[in-house]
CSV table of C-alpha atoms and ligand atoms in Angstrom, one decimal:
chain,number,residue,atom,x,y,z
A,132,UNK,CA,0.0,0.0,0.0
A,133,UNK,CA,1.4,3.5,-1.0
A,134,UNK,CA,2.3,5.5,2.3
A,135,UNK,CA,0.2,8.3,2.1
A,136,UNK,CA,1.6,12.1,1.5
A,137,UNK,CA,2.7,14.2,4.1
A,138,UNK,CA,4.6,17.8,4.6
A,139,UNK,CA,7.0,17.8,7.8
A,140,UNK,CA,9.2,20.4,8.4
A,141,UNK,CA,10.7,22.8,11.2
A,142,UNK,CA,12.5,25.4,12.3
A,143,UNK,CA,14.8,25.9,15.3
A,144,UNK,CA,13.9,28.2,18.2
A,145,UNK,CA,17.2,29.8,18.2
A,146,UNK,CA,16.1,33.8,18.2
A,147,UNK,CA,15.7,36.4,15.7
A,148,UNK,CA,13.4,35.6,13.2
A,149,UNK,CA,14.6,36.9,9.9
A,150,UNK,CA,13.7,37.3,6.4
A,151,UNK,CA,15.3,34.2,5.5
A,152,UNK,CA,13.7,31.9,8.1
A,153,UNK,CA,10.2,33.9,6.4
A,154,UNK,CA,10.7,33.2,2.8
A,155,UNK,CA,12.9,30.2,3.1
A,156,UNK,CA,10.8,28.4,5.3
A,157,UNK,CA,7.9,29.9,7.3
A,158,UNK,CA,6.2,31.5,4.4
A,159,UNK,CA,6.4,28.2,2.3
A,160,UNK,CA,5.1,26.2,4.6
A,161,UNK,CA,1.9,28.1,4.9
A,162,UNK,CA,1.3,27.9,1.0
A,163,UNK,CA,1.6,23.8,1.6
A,164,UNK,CA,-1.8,23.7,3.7
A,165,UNK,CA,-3.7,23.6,1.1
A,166,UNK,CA,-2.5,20.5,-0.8
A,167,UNK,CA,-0.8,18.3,2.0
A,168,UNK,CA,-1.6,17.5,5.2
A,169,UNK,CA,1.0,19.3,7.4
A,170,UNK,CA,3.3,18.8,10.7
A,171,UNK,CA,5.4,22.1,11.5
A,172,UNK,CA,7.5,21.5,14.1
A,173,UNK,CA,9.8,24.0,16.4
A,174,UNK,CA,12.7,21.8,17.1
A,175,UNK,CA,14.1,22.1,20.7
A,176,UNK,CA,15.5,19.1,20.9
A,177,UNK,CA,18.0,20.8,17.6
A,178,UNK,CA,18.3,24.1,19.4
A,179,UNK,CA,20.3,22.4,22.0
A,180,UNK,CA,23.2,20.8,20.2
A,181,UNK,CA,24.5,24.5,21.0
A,182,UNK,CA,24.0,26.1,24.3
A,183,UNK,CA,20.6,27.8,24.8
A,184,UNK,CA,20.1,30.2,27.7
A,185,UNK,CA,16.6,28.4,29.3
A,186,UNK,CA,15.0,31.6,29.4
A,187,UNK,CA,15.7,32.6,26.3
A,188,UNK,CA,15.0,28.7,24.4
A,189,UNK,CA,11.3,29.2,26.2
A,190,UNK,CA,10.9,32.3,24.9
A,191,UNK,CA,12.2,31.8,21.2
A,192,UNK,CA,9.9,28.2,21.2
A,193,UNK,CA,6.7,30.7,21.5
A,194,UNK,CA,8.2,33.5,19.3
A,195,UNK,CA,8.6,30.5,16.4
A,196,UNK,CA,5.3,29.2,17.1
A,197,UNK,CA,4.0,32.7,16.6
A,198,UNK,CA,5.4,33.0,13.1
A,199,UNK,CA,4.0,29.9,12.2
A,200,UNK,CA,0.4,30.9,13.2
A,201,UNK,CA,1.2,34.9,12.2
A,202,UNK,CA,1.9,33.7,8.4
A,203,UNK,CA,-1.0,32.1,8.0
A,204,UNK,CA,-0.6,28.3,9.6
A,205,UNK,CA,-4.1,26.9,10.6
A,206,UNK,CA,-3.3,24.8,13.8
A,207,UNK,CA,-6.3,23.6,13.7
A,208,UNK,CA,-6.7,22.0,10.4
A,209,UNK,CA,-2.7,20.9,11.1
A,210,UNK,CA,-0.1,20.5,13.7
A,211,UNK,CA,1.9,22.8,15.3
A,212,UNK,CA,4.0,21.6,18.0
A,213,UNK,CA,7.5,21.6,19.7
A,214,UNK,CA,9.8,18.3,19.4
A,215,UNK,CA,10.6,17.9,23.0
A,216,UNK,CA,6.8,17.3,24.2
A,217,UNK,CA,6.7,13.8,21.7
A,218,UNK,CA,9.2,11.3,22.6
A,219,UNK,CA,9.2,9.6,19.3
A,220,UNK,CA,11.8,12.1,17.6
A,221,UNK,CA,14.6,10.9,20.5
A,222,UNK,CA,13.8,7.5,20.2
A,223,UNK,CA,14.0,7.2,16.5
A,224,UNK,CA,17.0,8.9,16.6
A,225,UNK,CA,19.0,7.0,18.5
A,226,UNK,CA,17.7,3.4,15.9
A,227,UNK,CA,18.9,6.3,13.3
A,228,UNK,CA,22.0,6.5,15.1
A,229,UNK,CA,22.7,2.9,14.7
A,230,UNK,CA,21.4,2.8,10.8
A,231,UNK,CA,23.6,5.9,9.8
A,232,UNK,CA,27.4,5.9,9.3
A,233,UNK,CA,30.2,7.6,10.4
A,234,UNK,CA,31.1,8.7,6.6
A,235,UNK,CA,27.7,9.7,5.9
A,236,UNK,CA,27.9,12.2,8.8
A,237,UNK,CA,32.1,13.1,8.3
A,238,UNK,CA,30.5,14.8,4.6
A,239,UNK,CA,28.0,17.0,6.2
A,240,UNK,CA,29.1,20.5,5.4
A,241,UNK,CA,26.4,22.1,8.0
A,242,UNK,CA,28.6,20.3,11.3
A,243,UNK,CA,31.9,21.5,9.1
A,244,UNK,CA,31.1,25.0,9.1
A,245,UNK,CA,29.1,25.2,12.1
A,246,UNK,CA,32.3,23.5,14.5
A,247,UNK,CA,35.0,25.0,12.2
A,248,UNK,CA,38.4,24.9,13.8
A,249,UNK,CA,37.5,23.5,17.5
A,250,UNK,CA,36.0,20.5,15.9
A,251,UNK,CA,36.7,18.6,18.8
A,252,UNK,CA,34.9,20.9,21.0
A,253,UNK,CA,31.6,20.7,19.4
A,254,UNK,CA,28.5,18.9,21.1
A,255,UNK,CA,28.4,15.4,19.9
A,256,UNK,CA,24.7,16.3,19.6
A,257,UNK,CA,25.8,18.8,16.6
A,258,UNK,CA,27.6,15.7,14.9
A,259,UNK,CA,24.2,13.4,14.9
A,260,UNK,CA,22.1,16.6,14.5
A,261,UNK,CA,21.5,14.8,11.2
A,262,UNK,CA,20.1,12.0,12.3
A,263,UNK,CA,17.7,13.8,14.5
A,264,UNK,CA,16.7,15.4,11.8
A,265,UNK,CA,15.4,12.6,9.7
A,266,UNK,CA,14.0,10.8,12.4
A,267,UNK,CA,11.6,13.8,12.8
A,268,UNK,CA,10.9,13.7,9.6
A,269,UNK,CA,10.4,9.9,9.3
A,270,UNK,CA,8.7,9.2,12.4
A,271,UNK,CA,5.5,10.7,10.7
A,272,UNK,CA,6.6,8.8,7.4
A,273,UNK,CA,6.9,12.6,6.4
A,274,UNK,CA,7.2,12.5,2.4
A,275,UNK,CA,7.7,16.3,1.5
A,276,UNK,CA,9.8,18.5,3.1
A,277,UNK,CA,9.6,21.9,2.3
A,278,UNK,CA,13.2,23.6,3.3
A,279,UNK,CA,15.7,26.6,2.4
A,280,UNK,CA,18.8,25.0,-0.3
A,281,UNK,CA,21.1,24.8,2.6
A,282,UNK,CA,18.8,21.5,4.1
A,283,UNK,CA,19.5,19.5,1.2
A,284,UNK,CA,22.2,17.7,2.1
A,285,UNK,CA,20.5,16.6,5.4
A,286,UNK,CA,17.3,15.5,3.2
A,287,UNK,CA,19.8,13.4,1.2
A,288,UNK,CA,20.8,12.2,4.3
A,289,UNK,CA,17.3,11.1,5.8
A,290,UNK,CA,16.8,9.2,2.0
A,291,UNK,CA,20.0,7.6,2.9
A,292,UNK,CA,18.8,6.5,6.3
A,293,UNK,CA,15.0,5.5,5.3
A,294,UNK,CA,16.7,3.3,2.3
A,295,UNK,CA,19.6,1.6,4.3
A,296,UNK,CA,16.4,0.9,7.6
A,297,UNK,CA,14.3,-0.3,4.5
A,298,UNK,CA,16.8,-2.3,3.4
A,299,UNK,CA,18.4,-3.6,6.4
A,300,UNK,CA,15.4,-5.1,7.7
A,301,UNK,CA,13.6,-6.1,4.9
A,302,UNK,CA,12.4,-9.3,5.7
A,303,UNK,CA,11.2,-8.2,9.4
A,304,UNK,CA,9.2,-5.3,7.9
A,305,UNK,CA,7.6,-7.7,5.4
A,306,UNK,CA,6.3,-9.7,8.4
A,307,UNK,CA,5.7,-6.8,9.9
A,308,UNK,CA,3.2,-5.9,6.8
A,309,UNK,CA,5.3,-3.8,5.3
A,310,UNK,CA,7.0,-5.7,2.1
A,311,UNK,CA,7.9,-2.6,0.2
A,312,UNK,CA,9.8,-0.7,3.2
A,313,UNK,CA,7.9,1.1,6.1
A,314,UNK,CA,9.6,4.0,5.5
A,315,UNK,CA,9.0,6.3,2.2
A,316,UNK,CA,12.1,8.6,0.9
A,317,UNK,CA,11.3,12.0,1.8
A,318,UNK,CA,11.5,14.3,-1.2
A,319,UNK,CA,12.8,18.0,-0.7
A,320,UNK,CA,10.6,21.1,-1.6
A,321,UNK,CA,13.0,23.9,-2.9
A,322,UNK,CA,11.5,26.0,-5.6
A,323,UNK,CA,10.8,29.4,-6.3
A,324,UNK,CA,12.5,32.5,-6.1
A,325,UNK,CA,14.9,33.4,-2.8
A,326,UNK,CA,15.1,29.8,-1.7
A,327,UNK,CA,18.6,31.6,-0.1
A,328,UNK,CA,18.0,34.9,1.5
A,329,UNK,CA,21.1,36.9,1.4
A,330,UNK,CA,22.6,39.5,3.8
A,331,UNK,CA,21.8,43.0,2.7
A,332,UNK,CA,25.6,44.0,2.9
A,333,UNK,CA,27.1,41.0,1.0
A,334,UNK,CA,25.5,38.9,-1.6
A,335,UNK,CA,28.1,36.1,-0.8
A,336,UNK,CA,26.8,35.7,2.8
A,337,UNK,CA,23.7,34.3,3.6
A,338,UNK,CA,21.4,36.3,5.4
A,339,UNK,CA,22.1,35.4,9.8
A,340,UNK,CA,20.3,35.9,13.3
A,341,UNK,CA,24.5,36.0,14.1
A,342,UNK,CA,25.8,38.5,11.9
A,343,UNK,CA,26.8,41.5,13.8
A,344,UNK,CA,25.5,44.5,11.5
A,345,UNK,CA,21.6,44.2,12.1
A,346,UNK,CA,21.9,46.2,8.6
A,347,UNK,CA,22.3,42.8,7.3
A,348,UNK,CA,19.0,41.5,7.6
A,349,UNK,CA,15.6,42.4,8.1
A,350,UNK,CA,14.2,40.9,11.7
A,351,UNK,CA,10.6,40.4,11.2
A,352,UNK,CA,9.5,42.1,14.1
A,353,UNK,CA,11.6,45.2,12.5
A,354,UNK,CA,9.2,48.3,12.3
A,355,UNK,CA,8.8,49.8,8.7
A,356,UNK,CA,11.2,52.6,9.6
A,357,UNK,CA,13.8,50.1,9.8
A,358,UNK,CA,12.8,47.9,7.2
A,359,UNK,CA,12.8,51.2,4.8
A,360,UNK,CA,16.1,52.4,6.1
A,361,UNK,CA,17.8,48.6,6.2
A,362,UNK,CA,16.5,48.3,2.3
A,363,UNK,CA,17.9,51.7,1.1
A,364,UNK,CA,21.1,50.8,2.8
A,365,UNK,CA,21.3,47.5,1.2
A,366,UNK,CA,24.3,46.9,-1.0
A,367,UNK,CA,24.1,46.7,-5.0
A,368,UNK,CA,26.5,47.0,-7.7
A,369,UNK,CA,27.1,49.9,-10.1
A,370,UNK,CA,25.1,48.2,-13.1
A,371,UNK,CA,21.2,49.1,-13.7
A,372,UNK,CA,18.7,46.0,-13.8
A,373,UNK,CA,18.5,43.4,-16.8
A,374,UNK,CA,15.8,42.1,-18.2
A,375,UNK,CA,16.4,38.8,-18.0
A,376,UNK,CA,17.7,36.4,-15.6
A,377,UNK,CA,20.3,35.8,-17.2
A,378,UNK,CA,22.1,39.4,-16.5
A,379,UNK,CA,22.1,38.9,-12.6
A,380,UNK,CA,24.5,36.0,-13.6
A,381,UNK,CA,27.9,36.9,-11.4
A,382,UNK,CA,25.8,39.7,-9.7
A,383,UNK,CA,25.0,38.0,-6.2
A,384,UNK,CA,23.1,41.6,-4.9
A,385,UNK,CA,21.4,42.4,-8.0
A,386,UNK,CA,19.7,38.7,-7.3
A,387,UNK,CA,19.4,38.7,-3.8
A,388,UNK,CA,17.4,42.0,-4.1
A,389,UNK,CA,15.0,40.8,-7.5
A,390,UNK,CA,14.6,37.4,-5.5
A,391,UNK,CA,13.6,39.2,-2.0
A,392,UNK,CA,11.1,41.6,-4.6
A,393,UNK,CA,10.0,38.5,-6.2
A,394,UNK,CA,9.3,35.8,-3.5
A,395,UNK,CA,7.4,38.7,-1.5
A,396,UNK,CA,5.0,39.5,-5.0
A,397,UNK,CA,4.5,35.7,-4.9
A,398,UNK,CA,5.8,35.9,-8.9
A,399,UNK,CA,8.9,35.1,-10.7
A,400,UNK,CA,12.0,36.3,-10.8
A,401,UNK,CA,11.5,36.7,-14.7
A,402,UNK,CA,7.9,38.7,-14.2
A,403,UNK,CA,10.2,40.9,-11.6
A,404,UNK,CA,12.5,41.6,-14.0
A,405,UNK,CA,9.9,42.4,-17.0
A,406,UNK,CA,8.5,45.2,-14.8
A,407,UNK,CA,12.3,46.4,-13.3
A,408,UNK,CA,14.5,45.9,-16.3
A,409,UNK,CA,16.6,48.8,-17.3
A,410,UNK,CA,15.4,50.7,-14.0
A,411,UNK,CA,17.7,52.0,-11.4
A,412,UNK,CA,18.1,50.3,-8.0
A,413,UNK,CA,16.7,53.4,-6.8
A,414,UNK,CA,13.2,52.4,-8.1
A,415,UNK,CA,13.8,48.5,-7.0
A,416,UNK,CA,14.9,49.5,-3.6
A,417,UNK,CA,11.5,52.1,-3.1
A,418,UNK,CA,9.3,49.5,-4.4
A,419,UNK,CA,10.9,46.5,-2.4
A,420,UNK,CA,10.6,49.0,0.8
A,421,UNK,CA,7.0,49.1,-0.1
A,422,UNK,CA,6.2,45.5,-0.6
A,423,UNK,CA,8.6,44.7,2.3
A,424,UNK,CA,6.4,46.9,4.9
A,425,UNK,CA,3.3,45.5,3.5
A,426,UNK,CA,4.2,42.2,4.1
A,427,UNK,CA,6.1,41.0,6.4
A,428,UNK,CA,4.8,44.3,8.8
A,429,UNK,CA,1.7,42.3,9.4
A,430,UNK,CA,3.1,39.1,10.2
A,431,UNK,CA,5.6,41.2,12.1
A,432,UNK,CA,2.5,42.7,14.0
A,433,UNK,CA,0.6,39.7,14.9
A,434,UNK,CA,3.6,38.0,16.2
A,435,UNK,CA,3.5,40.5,18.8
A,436,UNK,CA,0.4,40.8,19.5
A,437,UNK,CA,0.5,36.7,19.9
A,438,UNK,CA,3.4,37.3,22.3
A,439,UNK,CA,1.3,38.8,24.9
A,440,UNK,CA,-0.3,36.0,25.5
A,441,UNK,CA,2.2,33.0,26.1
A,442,UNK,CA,-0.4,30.9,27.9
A,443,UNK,CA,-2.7,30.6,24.5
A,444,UNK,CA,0.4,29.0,22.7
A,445,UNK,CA,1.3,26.9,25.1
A,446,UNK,CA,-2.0,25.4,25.0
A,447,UNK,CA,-1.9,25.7,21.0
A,448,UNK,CA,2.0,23.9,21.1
A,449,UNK,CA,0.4,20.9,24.1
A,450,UNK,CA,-2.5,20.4,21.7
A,451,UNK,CA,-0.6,19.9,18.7
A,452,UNK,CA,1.9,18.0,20.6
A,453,UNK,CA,-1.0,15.5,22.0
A,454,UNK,CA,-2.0,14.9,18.2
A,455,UNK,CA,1.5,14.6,16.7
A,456,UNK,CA,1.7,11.8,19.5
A,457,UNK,CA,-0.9,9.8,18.3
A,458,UNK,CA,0.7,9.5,14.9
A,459,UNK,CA,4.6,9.1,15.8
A,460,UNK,CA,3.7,6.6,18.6
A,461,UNK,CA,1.9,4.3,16.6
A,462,UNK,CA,4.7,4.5,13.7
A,463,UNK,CA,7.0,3.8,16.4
A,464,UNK,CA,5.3,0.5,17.6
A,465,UNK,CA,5.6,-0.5,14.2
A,466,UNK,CA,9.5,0.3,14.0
A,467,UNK,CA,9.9,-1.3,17.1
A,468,UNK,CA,8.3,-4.6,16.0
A,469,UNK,CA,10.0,-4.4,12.7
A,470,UNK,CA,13.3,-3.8,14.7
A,471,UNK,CA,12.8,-6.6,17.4
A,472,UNK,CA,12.1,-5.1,20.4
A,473,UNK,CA,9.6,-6.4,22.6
A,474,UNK,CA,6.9,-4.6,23.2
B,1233,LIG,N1,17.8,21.6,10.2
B,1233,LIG,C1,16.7,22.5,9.9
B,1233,LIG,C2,17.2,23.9,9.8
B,1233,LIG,O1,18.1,24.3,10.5
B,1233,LIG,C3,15.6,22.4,10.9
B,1233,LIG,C4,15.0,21.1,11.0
B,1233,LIG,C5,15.1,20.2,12.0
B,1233,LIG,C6,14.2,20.5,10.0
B,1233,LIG,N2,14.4,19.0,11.7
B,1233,LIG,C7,13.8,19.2,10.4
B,1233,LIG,C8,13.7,20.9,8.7
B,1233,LIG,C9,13.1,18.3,9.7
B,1233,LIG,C10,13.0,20.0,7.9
B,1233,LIG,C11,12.6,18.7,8.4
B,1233,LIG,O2,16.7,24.7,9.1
């Protein structure tokens, strides 16, 4: 029997919500409701495999559950819910730990640049971060994942792991009912425009809750001062706009900015560039302000106004918590047959 199809992402609760978390992720994920049945996750339990100030991990859970529901998420109609409050994730985790290998993880480029030199100092959570991150994936059989370009090595990764589990214990899984694998390959979403978000001050640098100049990116709880004053500042080349595509080629501003303009119009980058060709920046960067303000203001807005009330998203993140449950621990019962553990 075909495993049915289902959208599973998240995003980790580690401050600052940006314009890249939005249009890489957030925003996405809202456009998904209406053809999959959803699971957007805030993932604590990935948070962690760098040091979180308590405080501050409680706080940024809400402040990502309140993007969610500010861009448009029904939590009603899907699930919202934070990793640590279903056990499932951990457990399959650590069977994923077992199923992956040390290669597999050595290649990740994420725990490269993320330990850089003091490698040896890293959490060993950051190494198996991977893992994690397919068994969250997995334990809902998840079979689209909707994430920013930099994710796609770990969604190779999770194929990897469902194929060598499905292969591993093939002929327990057929007794266990399950003769074609029980767990599907989880396909990546990446498409449309500004997939990458890019720091306002250098096109070669991804846009980053870290970097020091807050000029560098838009917060979305930035005020439209800010946003107007962060987009005029934002770094471009000496060249006018092309008409095509193809002239951005080499120009890693120039794109960034007709990618931001884009993904927020919810058009192309080659519709952006029909209206903007042979303009100045000038007119890009007073249109982008506009569009900017318009909207991610509102989301910016509601998140706030959401904020003031920490006890209705607790209840919002224990409710979807309680029905993510239901689905990972049956899944799990069936892994743990399929495995061999008694039960
Ligand atoms: N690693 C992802 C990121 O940093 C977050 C994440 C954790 C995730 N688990 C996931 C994304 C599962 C998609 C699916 O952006």
């Amino acid at each position: 029997m075909a495993i049915p199809e289902r959208v599973f992402s998240g995003v980790q609760p580690t401050g600052n919500l940006h314009l890249g978390n939005y249009l890489g992720a957030i925003k996405r994920f809202a456009e998904m409701q209406a053809d999959y049945d959803c699971i957007y996750c805030v993932v604590d339990l990935h948070a962690i495999t760098v040091w979180q100030d308590p405080a501050e991990l409680s706080h940024n859970t809400r402040e990502v559950t309140a993007a969610y529901i500010a861009a448009g998420i029904d939590t009603t109609k899907h699930i919202v819910f934070n990793q640590s409050q279903v056990s499932g994730h951990a457990e399959l985790a650590w069977i994923f730990n077992c199923v992956a290998r040390m290669g597999w993880l050595n290649r990740m480029t994420q725990f490269k640049e993320k330990a850089g030199k003091h490698k040896e100092n890293a959490s060993v959570g950051l190494y198996t971060y991977p893992d994690l991150m397919a068994a969250d994936i997995l334990v809902y059989r998840g079979t689209h994942v909707p994430v920013g370009d930099d994710q796609k090595q770990h969604l190779e990764l999770a194929r990897d792991i469902a194929q060598k589990f499905n292969v591993d214990f093939a002929e327990s899984a057929t007794n266990a009912g399950h003769p074609d694998g029980f767990f599907p390959l989880p396909e990546p979403l990446i498409t449309g425009p500004a997939t990458r978000v890019m720091s306002l001050r250098d096109g070669a640098r991804k846009m980053s809750k870290s970097d020091p100049s807050d000029l560098s990116r838009i917060n979305m709880t930035d005020d439209a001062d800010s946003i107007a004053k962060k987009v005029r500042k934002a770094k471009t080349d000496p060249d006018g706009l092309p008409s095509e595509p193809k002239g951005l080629e080499a120009r890693p501003e120039a794109e960034n900015l007709v990618g931001i303009y884009a993904a927020l119009a919810n058009e192309t980058v080659e519709a952006t560039l029909s209206q903007f060709g042979g303009a100045q920046f000038s007119d890009l960067k007073g249109a982008l302000a506009d569009i900017m303000v318009a909207k991610v203001g509102p989301v910016g807005d509601e998140m706030r106004r959401l904020m003031d009330d920490p006890g209705e998203i607790d209840r919002i993140l224990s409710d979807g918590a309680e029905r993510a449950r239901v689905l990972a621990d049956a899944n799990m019962n069936v892994v743990k047959e399929i495995v061999g553990f008694i039960r």
